[in-house]
Short mmCIF file of N, CA and C in Angstrom, two decimals:
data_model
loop_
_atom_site.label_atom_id
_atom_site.label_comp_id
_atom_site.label_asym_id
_atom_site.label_seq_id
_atom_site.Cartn_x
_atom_site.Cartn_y
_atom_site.Cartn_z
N UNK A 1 -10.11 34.81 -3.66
CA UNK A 1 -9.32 33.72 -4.18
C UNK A 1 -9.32 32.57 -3.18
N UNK A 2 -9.54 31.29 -4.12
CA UNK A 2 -9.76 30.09 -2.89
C UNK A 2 -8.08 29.86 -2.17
N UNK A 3 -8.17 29.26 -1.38
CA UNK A 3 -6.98 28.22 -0.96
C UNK A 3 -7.09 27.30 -1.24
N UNK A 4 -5.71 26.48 -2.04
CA UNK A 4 -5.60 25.41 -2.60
C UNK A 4 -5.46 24.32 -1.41
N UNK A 5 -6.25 23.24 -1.48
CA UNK A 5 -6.84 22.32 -0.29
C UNK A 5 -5.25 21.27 -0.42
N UNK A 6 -4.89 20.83 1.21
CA UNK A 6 -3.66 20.37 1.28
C UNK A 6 -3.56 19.10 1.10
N UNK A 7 -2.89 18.67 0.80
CA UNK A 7 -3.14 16.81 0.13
C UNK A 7 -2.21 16.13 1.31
N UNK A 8 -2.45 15.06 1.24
CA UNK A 8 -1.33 14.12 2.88
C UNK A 8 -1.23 13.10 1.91
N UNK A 9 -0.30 12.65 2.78
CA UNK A 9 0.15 11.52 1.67
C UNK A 9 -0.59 10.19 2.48
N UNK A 10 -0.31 8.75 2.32
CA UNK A 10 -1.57 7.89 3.20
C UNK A 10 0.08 7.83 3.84
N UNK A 11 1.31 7.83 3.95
CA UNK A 11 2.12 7.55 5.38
C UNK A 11 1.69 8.11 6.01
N UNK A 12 1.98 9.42 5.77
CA UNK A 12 1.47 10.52 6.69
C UNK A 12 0.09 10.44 7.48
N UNK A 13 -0.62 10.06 7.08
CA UNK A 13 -2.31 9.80 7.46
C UNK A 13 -2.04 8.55 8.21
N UNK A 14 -1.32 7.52 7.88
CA UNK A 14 -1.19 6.29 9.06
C UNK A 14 -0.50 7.07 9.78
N UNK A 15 0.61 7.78 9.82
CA UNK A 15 1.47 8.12 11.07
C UNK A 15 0.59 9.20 12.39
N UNK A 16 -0.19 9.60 11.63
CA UNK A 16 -1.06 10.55 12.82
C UNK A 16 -2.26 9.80 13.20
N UNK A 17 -2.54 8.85 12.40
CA UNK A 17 -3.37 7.59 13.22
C UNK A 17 -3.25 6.92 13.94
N UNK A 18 -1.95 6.43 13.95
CA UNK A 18 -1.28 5.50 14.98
C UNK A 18 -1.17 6.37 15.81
N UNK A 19 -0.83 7.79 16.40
CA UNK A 19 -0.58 8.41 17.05
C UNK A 19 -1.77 8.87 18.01
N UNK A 20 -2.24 8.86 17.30
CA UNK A 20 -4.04 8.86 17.56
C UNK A 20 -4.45 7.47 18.75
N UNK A 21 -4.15 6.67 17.92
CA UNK A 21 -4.00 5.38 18.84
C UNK A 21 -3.88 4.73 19.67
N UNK A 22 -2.94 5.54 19.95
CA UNK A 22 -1.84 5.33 21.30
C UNK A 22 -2.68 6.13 22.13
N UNK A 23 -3.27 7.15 22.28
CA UNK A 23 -3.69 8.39 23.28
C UNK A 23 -2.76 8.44 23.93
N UNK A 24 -1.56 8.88 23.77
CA UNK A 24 -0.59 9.61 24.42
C UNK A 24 -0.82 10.87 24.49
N UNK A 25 -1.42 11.71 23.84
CA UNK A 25 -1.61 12.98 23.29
C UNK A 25 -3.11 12.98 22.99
N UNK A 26 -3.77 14.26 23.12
CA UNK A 26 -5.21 14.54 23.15
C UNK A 26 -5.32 14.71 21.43
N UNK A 27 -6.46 14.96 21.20
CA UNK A 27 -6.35 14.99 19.44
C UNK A 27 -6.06 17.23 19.37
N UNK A 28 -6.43 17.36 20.35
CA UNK A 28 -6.08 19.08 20.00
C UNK A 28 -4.10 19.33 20.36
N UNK A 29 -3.75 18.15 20.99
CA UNK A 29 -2.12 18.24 20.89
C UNK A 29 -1.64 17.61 19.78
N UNK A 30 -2.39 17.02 18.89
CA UNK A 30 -1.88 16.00 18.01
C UNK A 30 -2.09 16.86 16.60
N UNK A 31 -3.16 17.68 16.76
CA UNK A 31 -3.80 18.61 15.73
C UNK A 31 -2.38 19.41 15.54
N UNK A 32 -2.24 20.49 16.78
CA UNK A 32 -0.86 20.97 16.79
C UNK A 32 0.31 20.81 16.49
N UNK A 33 0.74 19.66 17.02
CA UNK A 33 2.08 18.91 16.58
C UNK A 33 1.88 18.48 14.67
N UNK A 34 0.96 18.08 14.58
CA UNK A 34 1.18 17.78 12.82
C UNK A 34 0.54 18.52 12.20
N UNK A 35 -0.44 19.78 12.99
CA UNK A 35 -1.15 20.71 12.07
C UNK A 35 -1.98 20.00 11.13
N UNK A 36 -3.15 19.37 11.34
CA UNK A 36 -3.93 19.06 10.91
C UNK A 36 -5.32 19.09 12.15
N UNK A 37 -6.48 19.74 11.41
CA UNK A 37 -7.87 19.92 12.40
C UNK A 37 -7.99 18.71 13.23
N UNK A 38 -8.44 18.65 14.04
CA UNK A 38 -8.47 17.39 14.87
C UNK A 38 -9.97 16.42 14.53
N UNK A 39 -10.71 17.28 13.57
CA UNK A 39 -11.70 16.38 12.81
C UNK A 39 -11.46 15.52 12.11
N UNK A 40 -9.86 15.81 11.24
CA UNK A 40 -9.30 15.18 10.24
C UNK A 40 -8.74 13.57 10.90
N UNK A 41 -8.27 14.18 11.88
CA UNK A 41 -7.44 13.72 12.49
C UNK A 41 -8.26 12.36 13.47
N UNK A 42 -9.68 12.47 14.22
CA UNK A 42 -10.73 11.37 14.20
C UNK A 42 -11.41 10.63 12.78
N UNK A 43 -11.00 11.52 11.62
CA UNK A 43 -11.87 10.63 10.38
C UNK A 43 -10.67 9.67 10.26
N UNK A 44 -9.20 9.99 10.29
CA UNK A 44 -7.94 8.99 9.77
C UNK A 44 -7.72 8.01 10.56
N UNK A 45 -8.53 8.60 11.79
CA UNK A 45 -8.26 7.01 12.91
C UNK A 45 -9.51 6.25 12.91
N UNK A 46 -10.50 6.72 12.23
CA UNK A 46 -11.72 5.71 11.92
C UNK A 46 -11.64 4.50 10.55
N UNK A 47 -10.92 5.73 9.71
CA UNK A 47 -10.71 4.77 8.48
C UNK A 47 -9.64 3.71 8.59
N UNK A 48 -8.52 4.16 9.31
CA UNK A 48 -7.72 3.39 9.95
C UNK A 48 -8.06 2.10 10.23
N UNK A 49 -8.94 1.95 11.50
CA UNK A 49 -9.28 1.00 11.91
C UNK A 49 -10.48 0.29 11.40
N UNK A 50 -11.45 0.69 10.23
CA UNK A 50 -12.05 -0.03 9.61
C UNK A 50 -11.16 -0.95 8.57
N UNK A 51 -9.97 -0.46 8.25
CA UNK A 51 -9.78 -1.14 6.78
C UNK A 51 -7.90 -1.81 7.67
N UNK A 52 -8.19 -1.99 8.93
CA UNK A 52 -6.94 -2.44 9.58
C UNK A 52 -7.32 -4.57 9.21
N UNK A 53 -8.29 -4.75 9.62
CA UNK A 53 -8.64 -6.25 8.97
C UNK A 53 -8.14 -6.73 7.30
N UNK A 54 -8.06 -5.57 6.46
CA UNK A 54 -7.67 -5.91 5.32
C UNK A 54 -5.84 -6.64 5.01
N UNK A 55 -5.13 -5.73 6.39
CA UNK A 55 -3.83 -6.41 5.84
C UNK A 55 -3.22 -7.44 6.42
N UNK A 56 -4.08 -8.17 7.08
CA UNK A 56 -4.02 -9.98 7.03
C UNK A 56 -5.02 -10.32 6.16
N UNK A 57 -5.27 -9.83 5.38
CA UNK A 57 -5.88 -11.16 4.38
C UNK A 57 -4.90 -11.24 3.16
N UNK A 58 -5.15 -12.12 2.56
CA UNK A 58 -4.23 -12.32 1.65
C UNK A 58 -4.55 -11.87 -0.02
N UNK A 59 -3.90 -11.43 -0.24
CA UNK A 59 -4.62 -10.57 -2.10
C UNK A 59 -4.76 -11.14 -3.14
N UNK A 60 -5.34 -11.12 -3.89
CA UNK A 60 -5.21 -11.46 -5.59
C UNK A 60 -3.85 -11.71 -5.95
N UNK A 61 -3.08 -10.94 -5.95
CA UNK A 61 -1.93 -11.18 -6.14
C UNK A 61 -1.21 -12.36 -5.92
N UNK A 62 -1.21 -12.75 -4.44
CA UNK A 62 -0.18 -13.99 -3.80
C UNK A 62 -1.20 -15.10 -3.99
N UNK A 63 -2.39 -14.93 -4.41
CA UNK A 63 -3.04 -16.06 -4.52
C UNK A 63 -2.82 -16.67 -6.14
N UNK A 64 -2.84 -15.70 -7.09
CA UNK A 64 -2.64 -15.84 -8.36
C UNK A 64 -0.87 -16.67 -8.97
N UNK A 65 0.20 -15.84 -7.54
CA UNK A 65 1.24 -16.55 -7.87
C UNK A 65 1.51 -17.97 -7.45
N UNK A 66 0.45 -18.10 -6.05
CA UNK A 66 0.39 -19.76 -5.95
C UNK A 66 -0.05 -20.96 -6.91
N UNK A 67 -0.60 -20.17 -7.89
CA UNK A 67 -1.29 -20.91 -8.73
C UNK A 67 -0.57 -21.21 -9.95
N UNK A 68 0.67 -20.67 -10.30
CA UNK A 68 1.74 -21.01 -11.05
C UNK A 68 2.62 -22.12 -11.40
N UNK A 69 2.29 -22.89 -12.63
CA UNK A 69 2.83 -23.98 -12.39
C UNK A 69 4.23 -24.12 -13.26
N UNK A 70 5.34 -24.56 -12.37
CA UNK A 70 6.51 -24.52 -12.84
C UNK A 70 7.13 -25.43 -13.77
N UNK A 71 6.69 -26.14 -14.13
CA UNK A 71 6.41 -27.22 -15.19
C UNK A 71 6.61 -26.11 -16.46
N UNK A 72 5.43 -25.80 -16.40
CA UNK A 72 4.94 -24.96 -17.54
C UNK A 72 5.92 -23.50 -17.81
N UNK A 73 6.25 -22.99 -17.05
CA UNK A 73 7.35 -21.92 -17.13
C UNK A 73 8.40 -22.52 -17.86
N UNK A 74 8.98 -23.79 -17.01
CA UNK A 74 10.65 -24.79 -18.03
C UNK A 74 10.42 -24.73 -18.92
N UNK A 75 8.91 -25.56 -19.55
CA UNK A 75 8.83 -25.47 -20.81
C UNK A 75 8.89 -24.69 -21.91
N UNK A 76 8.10 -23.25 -21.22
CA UNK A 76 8.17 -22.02 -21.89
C UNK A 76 9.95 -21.47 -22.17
N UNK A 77 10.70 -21.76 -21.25
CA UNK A 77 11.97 -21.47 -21.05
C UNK A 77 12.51 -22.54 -22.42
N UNK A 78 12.03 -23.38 -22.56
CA UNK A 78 13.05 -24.58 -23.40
C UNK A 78 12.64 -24.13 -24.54
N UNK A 79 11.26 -23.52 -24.62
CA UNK A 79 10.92 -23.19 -26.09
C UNK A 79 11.38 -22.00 -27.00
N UNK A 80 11.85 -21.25 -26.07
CA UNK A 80 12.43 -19.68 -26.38
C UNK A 80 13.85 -19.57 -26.12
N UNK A 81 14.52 -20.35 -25.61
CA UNK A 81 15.80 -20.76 -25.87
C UNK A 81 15.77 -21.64 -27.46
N UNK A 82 15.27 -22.52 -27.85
CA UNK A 82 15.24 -22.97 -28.98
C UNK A 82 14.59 -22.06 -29.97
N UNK A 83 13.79 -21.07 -30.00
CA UNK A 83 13.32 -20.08 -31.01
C UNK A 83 15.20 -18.96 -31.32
N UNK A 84 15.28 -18.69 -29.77
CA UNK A 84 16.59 -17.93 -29.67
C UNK A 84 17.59 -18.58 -30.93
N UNK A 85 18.08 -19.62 -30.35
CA UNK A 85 18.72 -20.15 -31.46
C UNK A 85 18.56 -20.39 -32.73
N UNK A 86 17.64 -20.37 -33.20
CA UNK A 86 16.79 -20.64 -34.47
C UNK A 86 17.00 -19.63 -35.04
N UNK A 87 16.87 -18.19 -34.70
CA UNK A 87 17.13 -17.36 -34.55
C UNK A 87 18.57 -16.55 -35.23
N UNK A 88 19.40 -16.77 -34.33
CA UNK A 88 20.79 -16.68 -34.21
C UNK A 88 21.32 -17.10 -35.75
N UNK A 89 20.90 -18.53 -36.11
CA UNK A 89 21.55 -19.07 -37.03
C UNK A 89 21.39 -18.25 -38.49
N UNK A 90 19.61 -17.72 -38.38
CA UNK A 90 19.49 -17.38 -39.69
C UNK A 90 19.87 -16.11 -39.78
#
């Protein structure tokens, strides 16, 4: 019968990366302390620091909400307040 393979969550995987990081601790004390192989434990501080450039850039997201024009929202607001009422009456 296999063993069911253990899942980490990505805190968890940053928190033993950063730890990693620091070299305060060897990766076979770090293996110990969080019980994870210390192979695991050099792949989370590689991926780590490849994809560490990603969170200064700025996303789809905050770029998409800069692009929002508030004009156009009032209006939408004035028009559905007046449907609302329109509404109401009948």
């Amino acid at each position: 019968m296999k063993a069911k393979r253990k899942q980490y969550t990505s805190n968890f995987k940053a928190k033993v990366a950063i730890e990693a990081l620091k070299e305060k601790e060897t990766l076979a004390e770090l293996s110990k302390r969080f019980e994870v192989h210390p192979t695991m434990i050099g792949k989370w501080k590689q991926d780590f620091l490849s994809r560490a450039a990603t969170v200064f850039e700025k996303s789809a997201d905050a770029q998409s909400e800069e692009q929002i024009d508030p004009d156009q929202l009032y209006a939408k607001i004035g028009r559905l307040e007046l449907e609302n009422e329109f509404l109401k009456k009948a």
